[in-house]
Short mmCIF file of C-alpha atoms in Angstrom, two decimals:
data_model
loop_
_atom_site.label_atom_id
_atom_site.label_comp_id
_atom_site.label_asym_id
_atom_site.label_seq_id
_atom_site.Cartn_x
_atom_site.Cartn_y
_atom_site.Cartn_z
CA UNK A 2 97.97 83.50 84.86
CA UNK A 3 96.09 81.34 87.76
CA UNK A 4 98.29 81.02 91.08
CA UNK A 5 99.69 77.74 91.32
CA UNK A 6 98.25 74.76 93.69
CA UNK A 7 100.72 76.00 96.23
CA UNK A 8 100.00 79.26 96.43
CA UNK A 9 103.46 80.45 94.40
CA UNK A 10 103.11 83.14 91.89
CA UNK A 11 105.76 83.92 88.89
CA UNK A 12 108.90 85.34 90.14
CA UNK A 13 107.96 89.72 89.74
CA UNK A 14 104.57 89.52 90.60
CA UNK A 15 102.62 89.48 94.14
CA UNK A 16 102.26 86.37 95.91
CA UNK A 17 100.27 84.74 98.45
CA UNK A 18 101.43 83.91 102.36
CA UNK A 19 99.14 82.68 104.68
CA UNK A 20 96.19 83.56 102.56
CA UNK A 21 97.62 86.82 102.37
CA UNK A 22 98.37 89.20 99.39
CA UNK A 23 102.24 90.30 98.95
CA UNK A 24 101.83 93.14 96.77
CA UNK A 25 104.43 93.31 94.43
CA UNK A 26 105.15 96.51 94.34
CA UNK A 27 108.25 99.05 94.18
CA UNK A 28 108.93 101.04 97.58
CA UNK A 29 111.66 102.59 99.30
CA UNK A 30 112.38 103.84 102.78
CA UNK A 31 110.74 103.28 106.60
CA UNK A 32 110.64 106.72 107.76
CA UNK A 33 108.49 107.34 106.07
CA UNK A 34 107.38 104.84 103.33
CA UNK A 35 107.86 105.84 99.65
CA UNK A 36 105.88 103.90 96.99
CA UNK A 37 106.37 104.25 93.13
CA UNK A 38 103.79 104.19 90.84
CA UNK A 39 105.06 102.24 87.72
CA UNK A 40 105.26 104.22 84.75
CA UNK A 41 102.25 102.62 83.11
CA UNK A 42 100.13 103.50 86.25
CA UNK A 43 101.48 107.20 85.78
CA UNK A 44 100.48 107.33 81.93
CA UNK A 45 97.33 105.38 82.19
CA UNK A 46 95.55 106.69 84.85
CA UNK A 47 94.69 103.29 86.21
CA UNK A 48 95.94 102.57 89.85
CA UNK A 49 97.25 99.02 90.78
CA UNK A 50 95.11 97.08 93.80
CA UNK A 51 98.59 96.10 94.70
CA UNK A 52 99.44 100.08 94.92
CA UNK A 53 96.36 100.96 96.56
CA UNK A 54 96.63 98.39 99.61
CA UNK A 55 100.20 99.42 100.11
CA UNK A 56 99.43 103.22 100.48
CA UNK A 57 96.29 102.40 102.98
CA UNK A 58 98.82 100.45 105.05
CA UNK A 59 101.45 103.06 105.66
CA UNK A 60 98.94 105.43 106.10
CA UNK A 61 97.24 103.95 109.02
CA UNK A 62 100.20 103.30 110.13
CA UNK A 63 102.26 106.09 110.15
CA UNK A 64 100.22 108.95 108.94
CA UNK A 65 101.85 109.61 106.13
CA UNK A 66 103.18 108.05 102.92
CA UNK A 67 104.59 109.61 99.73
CA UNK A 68 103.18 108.31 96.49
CA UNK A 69 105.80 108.95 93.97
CA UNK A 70 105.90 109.32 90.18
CA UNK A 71 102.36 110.13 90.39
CA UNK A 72 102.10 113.48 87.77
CA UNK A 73 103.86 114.36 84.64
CA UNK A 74 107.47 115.97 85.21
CA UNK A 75 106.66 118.62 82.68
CA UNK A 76 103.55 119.72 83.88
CA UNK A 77 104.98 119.51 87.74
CA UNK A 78 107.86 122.20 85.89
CA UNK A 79 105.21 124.22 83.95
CA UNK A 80 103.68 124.93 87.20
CA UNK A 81 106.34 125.82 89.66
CA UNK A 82 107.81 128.29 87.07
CA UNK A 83 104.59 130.09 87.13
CA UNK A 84 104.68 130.31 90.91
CA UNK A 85 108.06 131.15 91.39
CA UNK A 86 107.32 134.42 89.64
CA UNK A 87 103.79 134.97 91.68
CA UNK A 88 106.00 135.24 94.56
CA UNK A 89 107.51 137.86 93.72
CA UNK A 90 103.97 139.66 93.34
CA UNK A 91 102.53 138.29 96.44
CA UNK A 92 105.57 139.14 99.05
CA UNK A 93 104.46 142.73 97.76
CA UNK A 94 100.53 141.94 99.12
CA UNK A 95 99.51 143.63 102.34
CA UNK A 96 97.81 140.68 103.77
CA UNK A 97 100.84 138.55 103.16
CA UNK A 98 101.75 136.43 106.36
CA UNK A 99 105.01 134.77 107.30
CA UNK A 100 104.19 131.22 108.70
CA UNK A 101 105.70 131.15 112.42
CA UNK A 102 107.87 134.61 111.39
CA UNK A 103 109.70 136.42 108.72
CA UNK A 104 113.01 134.41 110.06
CA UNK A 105 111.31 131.34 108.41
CA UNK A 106 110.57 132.75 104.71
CA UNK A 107 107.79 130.61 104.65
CA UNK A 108 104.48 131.66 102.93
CA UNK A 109 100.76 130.05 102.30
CA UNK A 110 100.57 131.22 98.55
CA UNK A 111 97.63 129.98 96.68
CA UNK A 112 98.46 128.59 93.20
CA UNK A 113 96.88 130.12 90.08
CA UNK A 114 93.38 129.35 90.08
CA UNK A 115 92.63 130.40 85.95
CA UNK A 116 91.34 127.47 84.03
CA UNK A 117 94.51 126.97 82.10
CA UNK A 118 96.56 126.07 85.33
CA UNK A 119 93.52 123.95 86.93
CA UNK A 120 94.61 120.90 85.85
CA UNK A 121 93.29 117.99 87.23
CA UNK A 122 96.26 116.25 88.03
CA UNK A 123 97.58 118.79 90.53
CA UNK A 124 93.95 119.02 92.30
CA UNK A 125 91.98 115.68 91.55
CA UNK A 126 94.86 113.22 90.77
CA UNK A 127 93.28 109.95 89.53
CA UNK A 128 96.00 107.96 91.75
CA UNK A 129 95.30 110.23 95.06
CA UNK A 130 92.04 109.71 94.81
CA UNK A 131 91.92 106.27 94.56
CA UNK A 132 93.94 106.18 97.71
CA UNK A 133 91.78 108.97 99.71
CA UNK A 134 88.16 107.57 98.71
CA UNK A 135 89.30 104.20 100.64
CA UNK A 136 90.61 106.55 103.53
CA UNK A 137 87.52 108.77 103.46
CA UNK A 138 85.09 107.43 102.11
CA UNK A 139 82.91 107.76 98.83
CA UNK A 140 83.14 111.68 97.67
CA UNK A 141 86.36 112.84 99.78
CA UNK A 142 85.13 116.57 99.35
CA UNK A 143 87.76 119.48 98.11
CA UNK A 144 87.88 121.92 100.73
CA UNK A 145 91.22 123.85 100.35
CA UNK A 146 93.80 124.59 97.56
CA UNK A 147 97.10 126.44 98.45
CA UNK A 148 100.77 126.01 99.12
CA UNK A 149 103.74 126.17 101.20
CA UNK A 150 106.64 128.36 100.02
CA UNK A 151 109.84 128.16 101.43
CA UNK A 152 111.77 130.78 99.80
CA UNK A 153 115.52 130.87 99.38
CA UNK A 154 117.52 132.09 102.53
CA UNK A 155 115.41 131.01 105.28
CA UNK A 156 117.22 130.74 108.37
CA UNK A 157 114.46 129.96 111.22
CA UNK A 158 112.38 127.10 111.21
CA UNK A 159 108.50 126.22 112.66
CA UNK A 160 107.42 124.75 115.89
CA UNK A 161 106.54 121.08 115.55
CA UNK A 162 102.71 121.37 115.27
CA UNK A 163 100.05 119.79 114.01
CA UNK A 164 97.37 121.62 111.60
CA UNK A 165 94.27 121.02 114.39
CA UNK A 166 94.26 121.62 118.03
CA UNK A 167 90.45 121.14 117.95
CA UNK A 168 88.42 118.19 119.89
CA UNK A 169 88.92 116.12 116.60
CA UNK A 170 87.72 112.41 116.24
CA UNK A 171 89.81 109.59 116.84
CA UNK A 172 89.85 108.29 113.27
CA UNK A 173 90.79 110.20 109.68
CA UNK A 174 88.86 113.04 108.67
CA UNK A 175 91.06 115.05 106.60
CA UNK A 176 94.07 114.64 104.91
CA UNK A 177 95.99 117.44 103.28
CA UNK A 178 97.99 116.27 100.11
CA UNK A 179 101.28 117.93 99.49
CA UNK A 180 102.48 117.61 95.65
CA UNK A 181 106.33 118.87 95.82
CA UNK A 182 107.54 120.83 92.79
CA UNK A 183 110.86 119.99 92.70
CA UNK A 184 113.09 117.35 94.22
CA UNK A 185 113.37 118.28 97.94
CA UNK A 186 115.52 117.51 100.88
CA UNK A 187 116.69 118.96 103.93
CA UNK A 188 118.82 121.13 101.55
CA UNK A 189 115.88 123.47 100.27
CA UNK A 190 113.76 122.92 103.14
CA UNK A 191 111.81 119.69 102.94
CA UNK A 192 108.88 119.70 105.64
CA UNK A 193 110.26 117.51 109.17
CA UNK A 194 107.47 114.82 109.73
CA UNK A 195 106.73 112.92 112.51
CA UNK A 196 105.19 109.42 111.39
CA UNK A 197 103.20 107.64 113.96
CA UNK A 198 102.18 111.04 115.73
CA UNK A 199 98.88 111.15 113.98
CA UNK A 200 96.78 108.77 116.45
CA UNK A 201 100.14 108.55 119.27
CA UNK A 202 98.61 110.61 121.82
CA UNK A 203 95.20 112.51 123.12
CA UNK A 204 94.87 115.89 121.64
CA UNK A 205 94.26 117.55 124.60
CA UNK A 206 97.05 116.07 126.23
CA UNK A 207 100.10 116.69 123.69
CA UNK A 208 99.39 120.68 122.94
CA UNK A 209 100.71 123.35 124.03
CA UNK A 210 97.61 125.60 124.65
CA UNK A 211 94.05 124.75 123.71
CA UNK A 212 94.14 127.71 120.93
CA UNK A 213 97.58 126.48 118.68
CA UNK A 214 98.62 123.14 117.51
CA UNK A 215 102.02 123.39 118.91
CA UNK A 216 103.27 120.33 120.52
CA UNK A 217 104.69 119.95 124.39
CA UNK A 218 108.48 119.71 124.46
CA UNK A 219 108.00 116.35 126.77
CA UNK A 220 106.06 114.76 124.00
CA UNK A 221 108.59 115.84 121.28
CA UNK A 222 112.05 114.22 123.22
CA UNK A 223 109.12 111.29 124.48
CA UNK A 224 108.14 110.42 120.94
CA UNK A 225 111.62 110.91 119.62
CA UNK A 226 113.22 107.64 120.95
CA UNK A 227 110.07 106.06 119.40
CA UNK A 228 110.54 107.22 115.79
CA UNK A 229 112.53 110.33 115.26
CA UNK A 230 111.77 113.23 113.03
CA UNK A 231 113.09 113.28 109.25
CA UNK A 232 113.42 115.69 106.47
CA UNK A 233 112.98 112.69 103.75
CA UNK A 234 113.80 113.32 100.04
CA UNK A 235 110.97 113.74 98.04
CA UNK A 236 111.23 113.48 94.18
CA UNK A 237 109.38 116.42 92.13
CA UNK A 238 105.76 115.11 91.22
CA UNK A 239 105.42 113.01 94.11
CA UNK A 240 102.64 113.40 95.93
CA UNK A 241 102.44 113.06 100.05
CA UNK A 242 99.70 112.01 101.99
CA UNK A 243 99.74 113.53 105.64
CA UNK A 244 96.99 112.93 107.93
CA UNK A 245 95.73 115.94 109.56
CA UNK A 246 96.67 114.94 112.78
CA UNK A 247 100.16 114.34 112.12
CA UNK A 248 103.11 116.54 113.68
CA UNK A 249 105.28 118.31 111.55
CA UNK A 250 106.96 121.37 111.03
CA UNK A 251 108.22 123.64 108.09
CA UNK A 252 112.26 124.16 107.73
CA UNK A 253 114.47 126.84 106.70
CA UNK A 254 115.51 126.77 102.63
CA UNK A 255 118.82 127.16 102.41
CA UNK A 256 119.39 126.93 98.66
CA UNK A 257 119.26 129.52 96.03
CA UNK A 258 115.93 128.26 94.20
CA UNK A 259 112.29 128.11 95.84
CA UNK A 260 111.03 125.22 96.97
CA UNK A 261 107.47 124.71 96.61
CA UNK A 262 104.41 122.12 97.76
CA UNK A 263 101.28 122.27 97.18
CA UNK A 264 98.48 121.49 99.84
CA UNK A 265 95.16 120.09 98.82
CA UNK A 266 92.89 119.14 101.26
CA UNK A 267 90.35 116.34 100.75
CA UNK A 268 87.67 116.01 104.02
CA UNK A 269 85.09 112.95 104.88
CA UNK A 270 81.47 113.75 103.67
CA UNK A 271 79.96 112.59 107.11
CA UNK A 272 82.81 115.36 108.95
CA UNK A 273 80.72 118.05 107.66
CA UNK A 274 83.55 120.13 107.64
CA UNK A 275 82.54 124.04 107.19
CA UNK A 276 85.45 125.53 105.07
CA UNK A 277 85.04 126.20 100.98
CA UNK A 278 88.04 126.71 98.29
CA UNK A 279 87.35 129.32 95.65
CA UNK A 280 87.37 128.33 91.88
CA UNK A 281 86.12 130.06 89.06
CA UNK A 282 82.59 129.50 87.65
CA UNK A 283 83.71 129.03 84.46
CA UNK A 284 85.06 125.73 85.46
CA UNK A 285 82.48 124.01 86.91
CA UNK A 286 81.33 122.05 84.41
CA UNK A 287 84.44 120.67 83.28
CA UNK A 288 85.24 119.89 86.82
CA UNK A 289 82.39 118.61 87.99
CA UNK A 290 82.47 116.16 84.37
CA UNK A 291 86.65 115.17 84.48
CA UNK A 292 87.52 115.51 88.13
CA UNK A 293 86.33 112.00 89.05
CA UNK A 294 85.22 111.07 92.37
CA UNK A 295 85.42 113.83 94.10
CA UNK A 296 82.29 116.06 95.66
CA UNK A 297 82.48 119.88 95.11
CA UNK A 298 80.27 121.05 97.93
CA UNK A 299 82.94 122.49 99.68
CA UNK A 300 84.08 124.73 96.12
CA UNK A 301 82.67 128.34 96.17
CA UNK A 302 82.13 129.18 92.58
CA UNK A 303 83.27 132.72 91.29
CA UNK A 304 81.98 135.01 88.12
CA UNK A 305 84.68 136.13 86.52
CA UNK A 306 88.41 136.29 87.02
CA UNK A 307 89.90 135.18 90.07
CA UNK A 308 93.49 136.35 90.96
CA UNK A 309 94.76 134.03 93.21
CA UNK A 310 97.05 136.46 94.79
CA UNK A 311 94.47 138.45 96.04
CA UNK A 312 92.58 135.35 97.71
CA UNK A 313 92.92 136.02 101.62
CA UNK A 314 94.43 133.25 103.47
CA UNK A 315 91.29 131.09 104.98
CA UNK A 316 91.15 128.41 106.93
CA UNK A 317 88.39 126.23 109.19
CA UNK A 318 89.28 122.18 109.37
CA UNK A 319 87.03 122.23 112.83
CA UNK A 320 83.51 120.93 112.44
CA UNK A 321 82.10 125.00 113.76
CA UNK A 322 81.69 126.84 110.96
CA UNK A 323 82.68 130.08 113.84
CA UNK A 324 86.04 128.81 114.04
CA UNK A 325 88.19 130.12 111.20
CA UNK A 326 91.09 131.83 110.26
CA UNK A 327 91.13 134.87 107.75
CA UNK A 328 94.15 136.71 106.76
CA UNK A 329 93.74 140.35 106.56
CA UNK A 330 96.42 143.48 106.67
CA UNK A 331 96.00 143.69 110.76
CA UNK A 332 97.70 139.84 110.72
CA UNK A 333 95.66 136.06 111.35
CA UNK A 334 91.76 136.83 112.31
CA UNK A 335 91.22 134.16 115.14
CA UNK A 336 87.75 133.46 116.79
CA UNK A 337 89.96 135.17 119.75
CA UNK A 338 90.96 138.03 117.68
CA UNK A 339 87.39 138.68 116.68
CA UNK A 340 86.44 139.18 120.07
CA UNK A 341 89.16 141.19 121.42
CA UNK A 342 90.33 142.73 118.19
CA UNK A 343 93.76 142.10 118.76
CA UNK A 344 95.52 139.73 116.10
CA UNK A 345 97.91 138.05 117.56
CA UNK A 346 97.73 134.16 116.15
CA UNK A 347 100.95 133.01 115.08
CA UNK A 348 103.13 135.53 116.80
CA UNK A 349 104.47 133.34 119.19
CA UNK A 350 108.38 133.38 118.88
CA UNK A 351 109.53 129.36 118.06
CA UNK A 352 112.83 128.36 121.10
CA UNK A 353 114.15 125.25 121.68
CA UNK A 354 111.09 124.41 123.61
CA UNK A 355 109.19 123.88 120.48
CA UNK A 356 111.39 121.06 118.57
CA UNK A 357 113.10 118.19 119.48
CA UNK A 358 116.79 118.74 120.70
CA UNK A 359 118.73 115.46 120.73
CA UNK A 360 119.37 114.11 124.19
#
């Protein structure tokens, strides 16, 4: 139906102000912004405009935004029972790596990467794409496929970081997209974001040290009264956008069950960033057919099977292809580490200097 001569449209429906769109669409929540797709975006694949300009605006704004009922509940369980029981396996791995300490019982564990649990709504979402092509660009490319674990009786918690501490530009490059596998809370350790901290102050000026992410005490009580950190409630199968840039930090699980996320990263062609995911070879072709949108240049194809618990931990969002991160037995492999040979990235112990402490 036409909009009316004045502008009015039919009460449930977007309307016009100004000469602007109101999207008519359902959201929840300031800190941070939670948008739900309708069920008939969900089961046909097809994003609303409406949808799409909503998510681009709470994005630049805040740096992240949580797309909700975006993949099947069924498929979201299929998938976490699967990796609760590869954690059992992969606690037992050598190069297995506490993030920020063992206090924390918080692991990168990369999800299984067989063609029967590639599924393109986990990896190459129709929805999230829609949404990162009009951050990114044409192409966003796949760079990185993992997870954060937060397994039950955590008691410590991260520093508030953010994932680059490198001379990054000034605008989005990368965005990591964290599907939760369960409905999460500060209960079972939902991640504590910062919104707003993604393009809030100079990079240089709000770490630590040049060589970590971690972020100044001053800035965290300074940005604090601004907008203060949350642990929101995320709904199983949602799907959150978080700008690279953005502060954050992981939290202790204090319930009896895992709680897992998943963390896809999608870069900008024109960053050139130098990092490649691994995926089996005997998937290319269906990926490069049914994952729409998306470029593969940063996938690194491999013959035969690929046990995803025997993957090393690697990592490289700067533009140098000399600055990564590789896990091995001896702990993180820094560019620092590889000079000096002594491993000690992510060893730091997290105090009170390292969060925000109410004033």
């Amino acid at each position: 139906m036409a909009p009316s001569a004045t502008g009015e449209q039919p009460a449930g429906r977007s309307r016009y102000a100004h000469g602007a769109l109101i999207p008519d669409v359902e959201k929840h929540g300031d800190n941070p912004v939670i948008i739900r797709l309708s069920d008939e975006e969900l089961h046909s694949g097809e994003t609303k405009s409406d949808t799409i300009q909503e998510c681009l605006r709470y994005f630049h704004r805040d740096g992240f935004v949580v797309m909700e009922n975006a993949i099947d509940g069924n498929l979201v369980d299929r998938l976490y029972q699967r990796m609760v029981r590869d954690n059992e396996e992969f606690l037992k791995r050598k190069h297995m790596h506490w993030n920020q300490g063992a206090s924390t019982g918080n692991v990168s564990q990369i999800p299984p990467l067989t063609p029967e649990w590639l599924d393109r709504d986990f990896y190459a979402n129709p929805h999230m794409i829609r949404v990162v092509e009009n951050l990114l660009g044409p192409k966003p490319e796949l760079r990185f496929i993992n997870s954060n674990v937060a397994c039950p009786g955590g008691t410590g918690r991260q520093a508030v970081h953010s994932d680059v501490n490198h001379a990054y530009p000034e605008i989005p490059f990368g965005i990591v997209m964290n599907i939760y596998l369960q409905d999460s809370d500060a209960e079972n350790g939902v991640t504590e974001v910062w919104c707003g901290t993604h393009n809030a102050y100079p990079q240089s000026e709000q770490q630590v040290t040049p060589a970590k992410g971690w972020i100044k005490k001053e800035y965290l009580q300074r940005q604090a009264k601004v907008k203060p950190p949350v642990q929101p409630k995320v709904k199983k199968g949602s799907i959150c956008f978080r700008d690279l840039r953005l502060w954050h930090a992981g939290m202790p699980n204090k319930s009896d069950r895992h709680r897992i996320m998943l963390a896809v990263d999608y870069f900008a062609h024109w960053y050139q960033c130098p990092m490649t995911t691994k995926l089996p070879l005997s998937m290319k072709a269906k990926i490069e057919q049914e994952w729409k949108g998306i470029s593969t240049e940063g996938v690194e194809w491999v013959e035969g099977d690929l046990n995803s618990l025997d993957v090393p931990f690697y990592l490289n969002m700067t533009q140098d292809p000399s600055q990564y991160l590789l896990q091995t037995e001896n702990g993180f492999q820094d560019p620092i580490g590889r000079q000096t040979g002594k491993y000690v990235f992510d060893t730091a112990k997290v105090t009170e200097e390292n969060y925000w402490t109410p004033e």
